[in-house]
PDB file of C-alpha atoms in Angstrom:
ATOM      1  CA  UNK A  92     224.508 159.961 100.839  1.00  0.00           C
ATOM      2  CA  UNK A  93     227.928 160.325 102.478  1.00  0.00           C
ATOM      3  CA  UNK A  94     229.624 157.611 104.554  1.00  0.00           C
ATOM      4  CA  UNK A  95     228.956 159.730 107.649  1.00  0.00           C
ATOM      5  CA  UNK A  96     225.241 160.008 106.864  1.00  0.00           C
ATOM      6  CA  UNK A  97     225.010 156.266 106.161  1.00  0.00           C
ATOM      7  CA  UNK A  98     226.640 155.461 109.475  1.00  0.00           C
ATOM      8  CA  UNK A  99     224.391 157.888 111.329  1.00  0.00           C
ATOM      9  CA  UNK A 100     221.199 156.524 109.787  1.00  0.00           C
ATOM     10  CA  UNK A 101     222.317 152.994 110.644  1.00  0.00           C
ATOM     11  CA  UNK A 102     223.116 153.862 114.235  1.00  0.00           C
ATOM     12  CA  UNK A 103     219.763 155.539 114.923  1.00  0.00           C
ATOM     13  CA  UNK A 104     217.532 152.440 114.476  1.00  0.00           C
ATOM     14  CA  UNK A 105     219.978 150.370 116.556  1.00  0.00           C
ATOM     15  CA  UNK A 106     219.957 152.981 119.332  1.00  0.00           C
ATOM     16  CA  UNK A 107     216.153 152.952 119.302  1.00  0.00           C
ATOM     17  CA  UNK A 108     216.082 149.129 119.433  1.00  0.00           C
ATOM     18  CA  UNK A 109     218.512 149.185 122.372  1.00  0.00           C
ATOM     19  CA  UNK A 110     216.297 151.704 124.185  1.00  0.00           C
ATOM     20  CA  UNK A 111     213.208 149.526 123.678  1.00  0.00           C
ATOM     21  CA  UNK A 112     215.136 146.524 125.026  1.00  0.00           C
ATOM     22  CA  UNK A 113     216.172 148.571 128.074  1.00  0.00           C
ATOM     23  CA  UNK A 114     212.546 149.606 128.701  1.00  0.00           C
ATOM     24  CA  UNK A 115     211.363 145.991 128.523  1.00  0.00           C
ATOM     25  CA  UNK A 116     214.021 144.923 131.034  1.00  0.00           C
ATOM     26  CA  UNK A 117     213.135 147.818 133.368  1.00  0.00           C
ATOM     27  CA  UNK A 118     209.432 146.938 133.221  1.00  0.00           C
ATOM     28  CA  UNK A 119     210.298 143.320 134.047  1.00  0.00           C
ATOM     29  CA  UNK A 120     212.319 144.548 137.044  1.00  0.00           C
ATOM     30  CA  UNK A 121     209.474 146.863 138.123  1.00  0.00           C
ATOM     31  CA  UNK A 122     206.960 144.002 138.095  1.00  0.00           C
ATOM     32  CA  UNK A 123     209.399 141.819 140.022  1.00  0.00           C
ATOM     33  CA  UNK A 124     209.794 144.485 142.737  1.00  0.00           C
ATOM     34  CA  UNK A 125     206.017 144.977 142.957  1.00  0.00           C
ATOM     35  CA  UNK A 126     205.550 141.240 143.470  1.00  0.00           C
ATOM     36  CA  UNK A 127     208.149 141.223 146.274  1.00  0.00           C
ATOM     37  CA  UNK A 128     206.562 144.246 147.959  1.00  0.00           C
ATOM     38  CA  UNK A 129     203.141 142.566 147.844  1.00  0.00           C
ATOM     39  CA  UNK A 130     204.597 139.387 149.365  1.00  0.00           C
ATOM     40  CA  UNK A 131     205.968 141.326 152.356  1.00  0.00           C
ATOM     41  CA  UNK A 132     202.667 143.174 152.811  1.00  0.00           C
ATOM     42  CA  UNK A 133     201.010 139.747 152.903  1.00  0.00           C
ATOM     43  CA  UNK A 134     203.417 138.812 155.705  1.00  0.00           C
ATOM     44  CA  UNK A 135     202.313 141.879 157.682  1.00  0.00           C
ATOM     45  CA  UNK A 136     198.660 141.105 156.991  1.00  0.00           C
ATOM     46  CA  UNK A 137     199.214 137.655 158.455  1.00  0.00           C
ATOM     47  CA  UNK A 138     200.471 139.218 161.710  1.00  0.00           C
ATOM     48  CA  UNK A 139     197.118 140.324 163.126  1.00  0.00           C
ATOM     49  CA  UNK A 140     196.740 142.766 160.254  1.00  0.00           C
ATOM     50  CA  UNK A 141     199.808 144.785 161.302  1.00  0.00           C
ATOM     51  CA  UNK A 142     200.761 147.432 158.732  1.00  0.00           C
ATOM     52  CA  UNK A 143     203.733 149.740 158.355  1.00  0.00           C
ATOM     53  CA  UNK A 144     202.845 152.151 161.180  1.00  0.00           C
ATOM     54  CA  UNK A 145     201.113 150.220 163.964  1.00  0.00           C
ATOM     55  CA  UNK A 146     203.051 150.217 167.304  1.00  0.00           C
ATOM     56  CA  UNK A 147     204.870 147.046 168.277  1.00  0.00           C
ATOM     57  CA  UNK A 148     204.528 147.646 172.028  1.00  0.00           C
ATOM     58  CA  UNK A 149     201.440 147.338 174.207  1.00  0.00           C
ATOM     59  CA  UNK A 150     199.836 150.069 176.301  1.00  0.00           C
ATOM     60  CA  UNK A 151     202.353 149.467 179.075  1.00  0.00           C
ATOM     61  CA  UNK A 152     205.356 149.785 176.746  1.00  0.00           C
ATOM     62  CA  UNK A 153     206.181 146.081 176.566  1.00  0.00           C
ATOM     63  CA  UNK A 154     206.840 144.305 173.242  1.00  0.00           C
ATOM     64  CA  UNK A 155     203.623 142.850 171.849  1.00  0.00           C
ATOM     65  CA  UNK A 156     203.312 139.138 172.472  1.00  0.00           C
ATOM     66  CA  UNK A 157     200.612 138.552 169.832  1.00  0.00           C
ATOM     67  CA  UNK A 158     202.868 139.132 166.808  1.00  0.00           C
ATOM     68  CA  UNK A 159     206.237 137.909 165.573  1.00  0.00           C
ATOM     69  CA  UNK A 160     208.232 141.125 166.123  1.00  0.00           C
ATOM     70  CA  UNK A 161     211.280 139.939 164.164  1.00  0.00           C
ATOM     71  CA  UNK A 162     209.150 138.983 161.167  1.00  0.00           C
ATOM     72  CA  UNK A 163     207.247 142.294 161.250  1.00  0.00           C
ATOM     73  CA  UNK A 164     210.403 144.425 161.538  1.00  0.00           C
ATOM     74  CA  UNK A 165     212.095 142.456 158.747  1.00  0.00           C
ATOM     75  CA  UNK A 166     209.056 142.807 156.468  1.00  0.00           C
ATOM     76  CA  UNK A 167     208.802 146.553 157.138  1.00  0.00           C
ATOM     77  CA  UNK A 168     212.514 147.088 156.475  1.00  0.00           C
ATOM     78  CA  UNK A 169     212.394 145.114 153.238  1.00  0.00           C
ATOM     79  CA  UNK A 170     209.281 146.961 152.044  1.00  0.00           C
ATOM     80  CA  UNK A 171     211.003 150.322 152.542  1.00  0.00           C
ATOM     81  CA  UNK A 172     214.114 149.167 150.664  1.00  0.00           C
ATOM     82  CA  UNK A 173     212.074 147.674 147.820  1.00  0.00           C
ATOM     83  CA  UNK A 174     209.917 150.800 147.519  1.00  0.00           C
ATOM     84  CA  UNK A 175     213.079 152.895 147.154  1.00  0.00           C
ATOM     85  CA  UNK A 176     214.305 150.498 144.453  1.00  0.00           C
ATOM     86  CA  UNK A 177     210.895 150.737 142.770  1.00  0.00           C
ATOM     87  CA  UNK A 178     211.085 154.549 142.672  1.00  0.00           C
ATOM     88  CA  UNK A 179     214.555 154.366 141.131  1.00  0.00           C
ATOM     89  CA  UNK A 180     213.386 151.919 138.450  1.00  0.00           C
ATOM     90  CA  UNK A 181     210.347 154.081 137.622  1.00  0.00           C
ATOM     91  CA  UNK A 182     212.661 157.058 137.172  1.00  0.00           C
ATOM     92  CA  UNK A 183     214.807 154.999 134.781  1.00  0.00           C
ATOM     93  CA  UNK A 184     211.673 153.958 132.853  1.00  0.00           C
ATOM     94  CA  UNK A 185     210.654 157.607 132.508  1.00  0.00           C
ATOM     95  CA  UNK A 186     214.106 158.608 131.276  1.00  0.00           C
ATOM     96  CA  UNK A 187     214.178 155.716 128.782  1.00  0.00           C
ATOM     97  CA  UNK A 188     210.746 156.685 127.431  1.00  0.00           C
ATOM     98  CA  UNK A 189     211.964 160.260 126.941  1.00  0.00           C
ATOM     99  CA  UNK A 190     214.966 158.876 125.077  1.00  0.00           C
ATOM    100  CA  UNK A 191     212.687 156.732 122.898  1.00  0.00           C
ATOM    101  CA  UNK A 192     210.542 159.769 122.085  1.00  0.00           C
ATOM    102  CA  UNK A 193     213.715 161.669 121.168  1.00  0.00           C
ATOM    103  CA  UNK A 194     214.723 158.898 118.726  1.00  0.00           C
ATOM    104  CA  UNK A 195     211.261 159.034 117.112  1.00  0.00           C
ATOM    105  CA  UNK A 196     211.390 162.831 116.914  1.00  0.00           C
ATOM    106  CA  UNK A 197     214.781 162.698 115.189  1.00  0.00           C
ATOM    107  CA  UNK A 198     213.444 160.123 112.727  1.00  0.00           C
ATOM    108  CA  UNK A 199     210.431 162.330 111.961  1.00  0.00           C
ATOM    109  CA  UNK A 200     212.707 165.326 111.403  1.00  0.00           C
ATOM    110  CA  UNK A 201     214.857 163.300 108.994  1.00  0.00           C
ATOM    111  CA  UNK A 202     211.736 162.084 107.174  1.00  0.00           C
ATOM    112  CA  UNK A 203     210.408 165.634 106.809  1.00  0.00           C
ATOM    113  CA  UNK A 204     213.784 166.889 105.569  1.00  0.00           C
ATOM    114  CA  UNK A 205     213.967 164.075 103.026  1.00  0.00           C
ATOM    115  CA  UNK A 206     210.432 164.849 101.824  1.00  0.00           C
ATOM    116  CA  UNK A 207     211.335 168.528 101.427  1.00  0.00           C
ATOM    117  CA  UNK A 208     214.485 167.667  99.468  1.00  0.00           C
ATOM    118  CA  UNK A 209     212.510 165.360  97.219  1.00  0.00           C
ATOM    119  CA  UNK A 210     209.817 167.997  96.656  1.00  0.00           C
ATOM    120  CA  UNK A 211     212.475 170.582  95.780  1.00  0.00           C
ATOM    121  CA  UNK A 212     214.182 168.150  93.419  1.00  0.00           C
ATOM    122  CA  UNK A 213     210.921 167.530  91.538  1.00  0.00           C
ATOM    123  CA  UNK A 214     210.185 171.243  91.461  1.00  0.00           C
ATOM    124  CA  UNK A 215     213.551 171.876  89.780  1.00  0.00           C
ATOM    125  CA  UNK A 216     212.847 169.148  87.255  1.00  0.00           C
ATOM    126  CA  UNK A 217     215.466 166.752  88.594  1.00  0.00           C
ATOM    127  CA  UNK A 218     213.556 163.978  90.354  1.00  0.00           C
ATOM    128  CA  UNK A 219     215.760 161.725  92.422  1.00  0.00           C
ATOM    129  CA  UNK A 220     216.160 158.230  91.077  1.00  0.00           C
ATOM    130  CA  UNK A 221     215.110 155.878  93.827  1.00  0.00           C
ATOM    131  CA  UNK A 222     212.356 153.377  94.435  1.00  0.00           C
ATOM    132  CA  UNK A 223     209.197 155.040  95.791  1.00  0.00           C
ATOM    133  CA  UNK A 224     208.087 153.942  99.276  1.00  0.00           C
ATOM    134  CA  UNK A 225     205.545 151.139  99.407  1.00  0.00           C
ATOM    135  CA  UNK A 226     202.194 151.238 101.181  1.00  0.00           C
ATOM    136  CA  UNK A 227     201.743 148.737 104.013  1.00  0.00           C
ATOM    137  CA  UNK A 228     198.360 149.614 105.549  1.00  0.00           C
ATOM    138  CA  UNK A 229     195.066 151.235 104.642  1.00  0.00           C
ATOM    139  CA  UNK A 230     192.555 153.489 106.427  1.00  0.00           C
ATOM    140  CA  UNK A 231     189.121 151.840 106.337  1.00  0.00           C
ATOM    141  CA  UNK A 232     187.175 154.193 108.638  1.00  0.00           C
ATOM    142  CA  UNK A 233     187.505 157.736 110.007  1.00  0.00           C
ATOM    143  CA  UNK A 234     185.223 159.154 112.726  1.00  0.00           C
ATOM    144  CA  UNK A 235     183.981 162.735 112.231  1.00  0.00           C
ATOM    145  CA  UNK A 236     185.593 165.215 114.590  1.00  0.00           C
ATOM    146  CA  UNK A 237     188.429 162.833 115.472  1.00  0.00           C
ATOM    147  CA  UNK A 238     192.161 163.688 115.418  1.00  0.00           C
ATOM    148  CA  UNK A 239     192.461 161.572 112.260  1.00  0.00           C
ATOM    149  CA  UNK A 240     189.682 163.545 110.568  1.00  0.00           C
ATOM    150  CA  UNK A 241     191.239 166.849 111.639  1.00  0.00           C
ATOM    151  CA  UNK A 242     194.587 165.761 110.160  1.00  0.00           C
ATOM    152  CA  UNK A 243     192.915 165.042 106.826  1.00  0.00           C
ATOM    153  CA  UNK A 244     193.004 161.239 106.774  1.00  0.00           C
ATOM    154  CA  UNK A 245     190.367 159.745 104.486  1.00  0.00           C
ATOM    155  CA  UNK A 246     188.890 156.291 104.034  1.00  0.00           C
ATOM    156  CA  UNK A 247     190.897 154.442 101.411  1.00  0.00           C
ATOM    157  CA  UNK A 248     194.171 156.258 102.103  1.00  0.00           C
ATOM    158  CA  UNK A 249     197.102 153.870 101.754  1.00  0.00           C
ATOM    159  CA  UNK A 250     199.786 154.516 104.373  1.00  0.00           C
ATOM    160  CA  UNK A 251     203.355 154.882 103.109  1.00  0.00           C
ATOM    161  CA  UNK A 252     204.862 156.224 106.348  1.00  0.00           C
ATOM    162  CA  UNK A 253     203.399 156.592 109.823  1.00  0.00           C
ATOM    163  CA  UNK A 254     205.861 158.467 112.018  1.00  0.00           C
ATOM    164  CA  UNK A 255     208.906 156.204 112.184  1.00  0.00           C
ATOM    165  CA  UNK A 256     207.047 153.232 110.653  1.00  0.00           C
ATOM    166  CA  UNK A 257     207.432 152.395 106.971  1.00  0.00           C
ATOM    167  CA  UNK A 258     207.199 149.321 104.742  1.00  0.00           C
ATOM    168  CA  UNK A 259     210.817 148.368 105.520  1.00  0.00           C
ATOM    169  CA  UNK A 260     210.436 148.204 109.321  1.00  0.00           C
ATOM    170  CA  UNK A 261     206.683 147.529 109.644  1.00  0.00           C
ATOM    171  CA  UNK A 262     205.989 144.313 111.559  1.00  0.00           C
ATOM    172  CA  UNK A 263     202.346 144.432 112.657  1.00  0.00           C
ATOM    173  CA  UNK A 264     199.529 146.866 113.413  1.00  0.00           C
ATOM    174  CA  UNK A 265     200.742 146.777 117.026  1.00  0.00           C
ATOM    175  CA  UNK A 266     203.819 148.638 115.742  1.00  0.00           C
ATOM    176  CA  UNK A 267     201.592 151.576 114.722  1.00  0.00           C
ATOM    177  CA  UNK A 268     199.656 151.357 118.002  1.00  0.00           C
ATOM    178  CA  UNK A 269     202.931 151.613 119.960  1.00  0.00           C
ATOM    179  CA  UNK A 270     203.983 154.726 118.041  1.00  0.00           C
ATOM    180  CA  UNK A 271     200.581 156.314 118.711  1.00  0.00           C
ATOM    181  CA  UNK A 272     200.691 155.553 122.461  1.00  0.00           C
ATOM    182  CA  UNK A 273     204.168 157.080 122.776  1.00  0.00           C
ATOM    183  CA  UNK A 274     203.233 160.168 120.726  1.00  0.00           C
ATOM    184  CA  UNK A 275     200.149 161.447 122.551  1.00  0.00           C
ATOM    185  CA  UNK A 276     199.871 165.230 122.029  1.00  0.00           C
ATOM    186  CA  UNK A 277     202.913 165.139 119.723  1.00  0.00           C
ATOM    187  CA  UNK A 278     202.714 165.621 115.920  1.00  0.00           C
ATOM    188  CA  UNK A 279     203.349 162.602 113.731  1.00  0.00           C
ATOM    189  CA  UNK A 280     204.378 162.921 110.089  1.00  0.00           C
ATOM    190  CA  UNK A 281     202.081 160.661 108.045  1.00  0.00           C
ATOM    191  CA  UNK A 282     202.479 160.082 104.305  1.00  0.00           C
ATOM    192  CA  UNK A 283     199.556 158.541 102.411  1.00  0.00           C
ATOM    193  CA  UNK A 284     198.820 157.565  98.840  1.00  0.00           C
ATOM    194  CA  UNK A 285     195.419 158.843  97.671  1.00  0.00           C
ATOM    195  CA  UNK A 286     194.227 158.262  94.108  1.00  0.00           C
ATOM    196  CA  UNK A 287     197.817 157.932  92.960  1.00  0.00           C
ATOM    197  CA  UNK A 288     198.965 161.125  94.679  1.00  0.00           C
ATOM    198  CA  UNK A 289     201.178 161.375  97.769  1.00  0.00           C
ATOM    199  CA  UNK A 290     199.952 163.556 100.638  1.00  0.00           C
ATOM    200  CA  UNK A 291     201.942 164.673 103.680  1.00  0.00           C
ATOM    201  CA  UNK A 292     199.743 164.957 106.778  1.00  0.00           C
ATOM    202  CA  UNK A 293     200.370 166.130 110.335  1.00  0.00           C
ATOM    203  CA  UNK A 294     198.553 163.876 112.807  1.00  0.00           C
ATOM    204  CA  UNK A 295     198.434 164.611 116.556  1.00  0.00           C
ATOM    205  CA  UNK A 296     197.211 161.631 118.645  1.00  0.00           C
ATOM    206  CA  UNK A 297     195.112 162.919 121.554  1.00  0.00           C
ATOM    207  CA  UNK A 298     192.102 162.262 123.729  1.00  0.00           C
ATOM    208  CA  UNK A 299     188.787 163.261 122.175  1.00  0.00           C
ATOM    209  CA  UNK A 300     185.107 162.480 122.680  1.00  0.00           C
ATOM    210  CA  UNK A 301     185.393 159.113 120.934  1.00  0.00           C
ATOM    211  CA  UNK A 302     187.498 156.013 121.481  1.00  0.00           C
ATOM    212  CA  UNK A 303     191.275 155.854 121.208  1.00  0.00           C
ATOM    213  CA  UNK A 304     193.730 158.592 120.332  1.00  0.00           C
ATOM    214  CA  UNK A 305     193.112 158.687 116.557  1.00  0.00           C
ATOM    215  CA  UNK A 306     189.463 157.993 115.807  1.00  0.00           C
ATOM    216  CA  UNK A 307     190.197 155.869 112.767  1.00  0.00           C
ATOM    217  CA  UNK A 308     190.677 152.223 111.925  1.00  0.00           C
ATOM    218  CA  UNK A 309     193.789 151.020 110.116  1.00  0.00           C
ATOM    219  CA  UNK A 310     194.023 147.577 108.523  1.00  0.00           C
ATOM    220  CA  UNK A 311     196.742 145.628 106.738  1.00  0.00           C
ATOM    221  CA  UNK A 312     196.931 146.402 103.051  1.00  0.00           C
ATOM    222  CA  UNK A 313     195.729 143.462 100.993  1.00  0.00           C
ATOM    223  CA  UNK A 314     197.173 143.383  97.488  1.00  0.00           C
TER     224      UNK A 314
END
């Protein structure tokens, strides 16, 4: 691997980690805005149930005496401003999620290219000298007709790579769940070890007649 390739591969995981951190901060800001909006709606509710559109004058055109007009106008103004901020944050969340998906797609492309190079090297009789990837999880059930079954996953398969997840960066089963949720209707490259043989599978998480997006159960590998 060249210095340029080493730098690039090192930058990609960091960029992905930064994107995840940005998404978490944006979600925190979104929840904060939603709480503020609700608080101002509660203020309006406390003013004789006044909402955003009810008139603040009586039938004769005089300011209503039964509500605090200043408080209502202030609450309405703040709600409008906060809703605009909320829309802007949601747009940023959407853009960050697209960026995260792009990072995962690039990682999958690199994984596929590496697998093809390795396969070609073995075919030519010059296997590359490196440590084989380690399994970190195992498939212990597969529902018939599920996306997992369609992809060819079988009970007992030991997972070497699941999209961007491998033994080096695997932290918990929630890590796999996160990849699945962000890859609905998008192909994931999955490498499994089955009876001592490696198999490359193409798994597309999607809605089906059963539960979840995969239709299989994955557990930690117990050695």
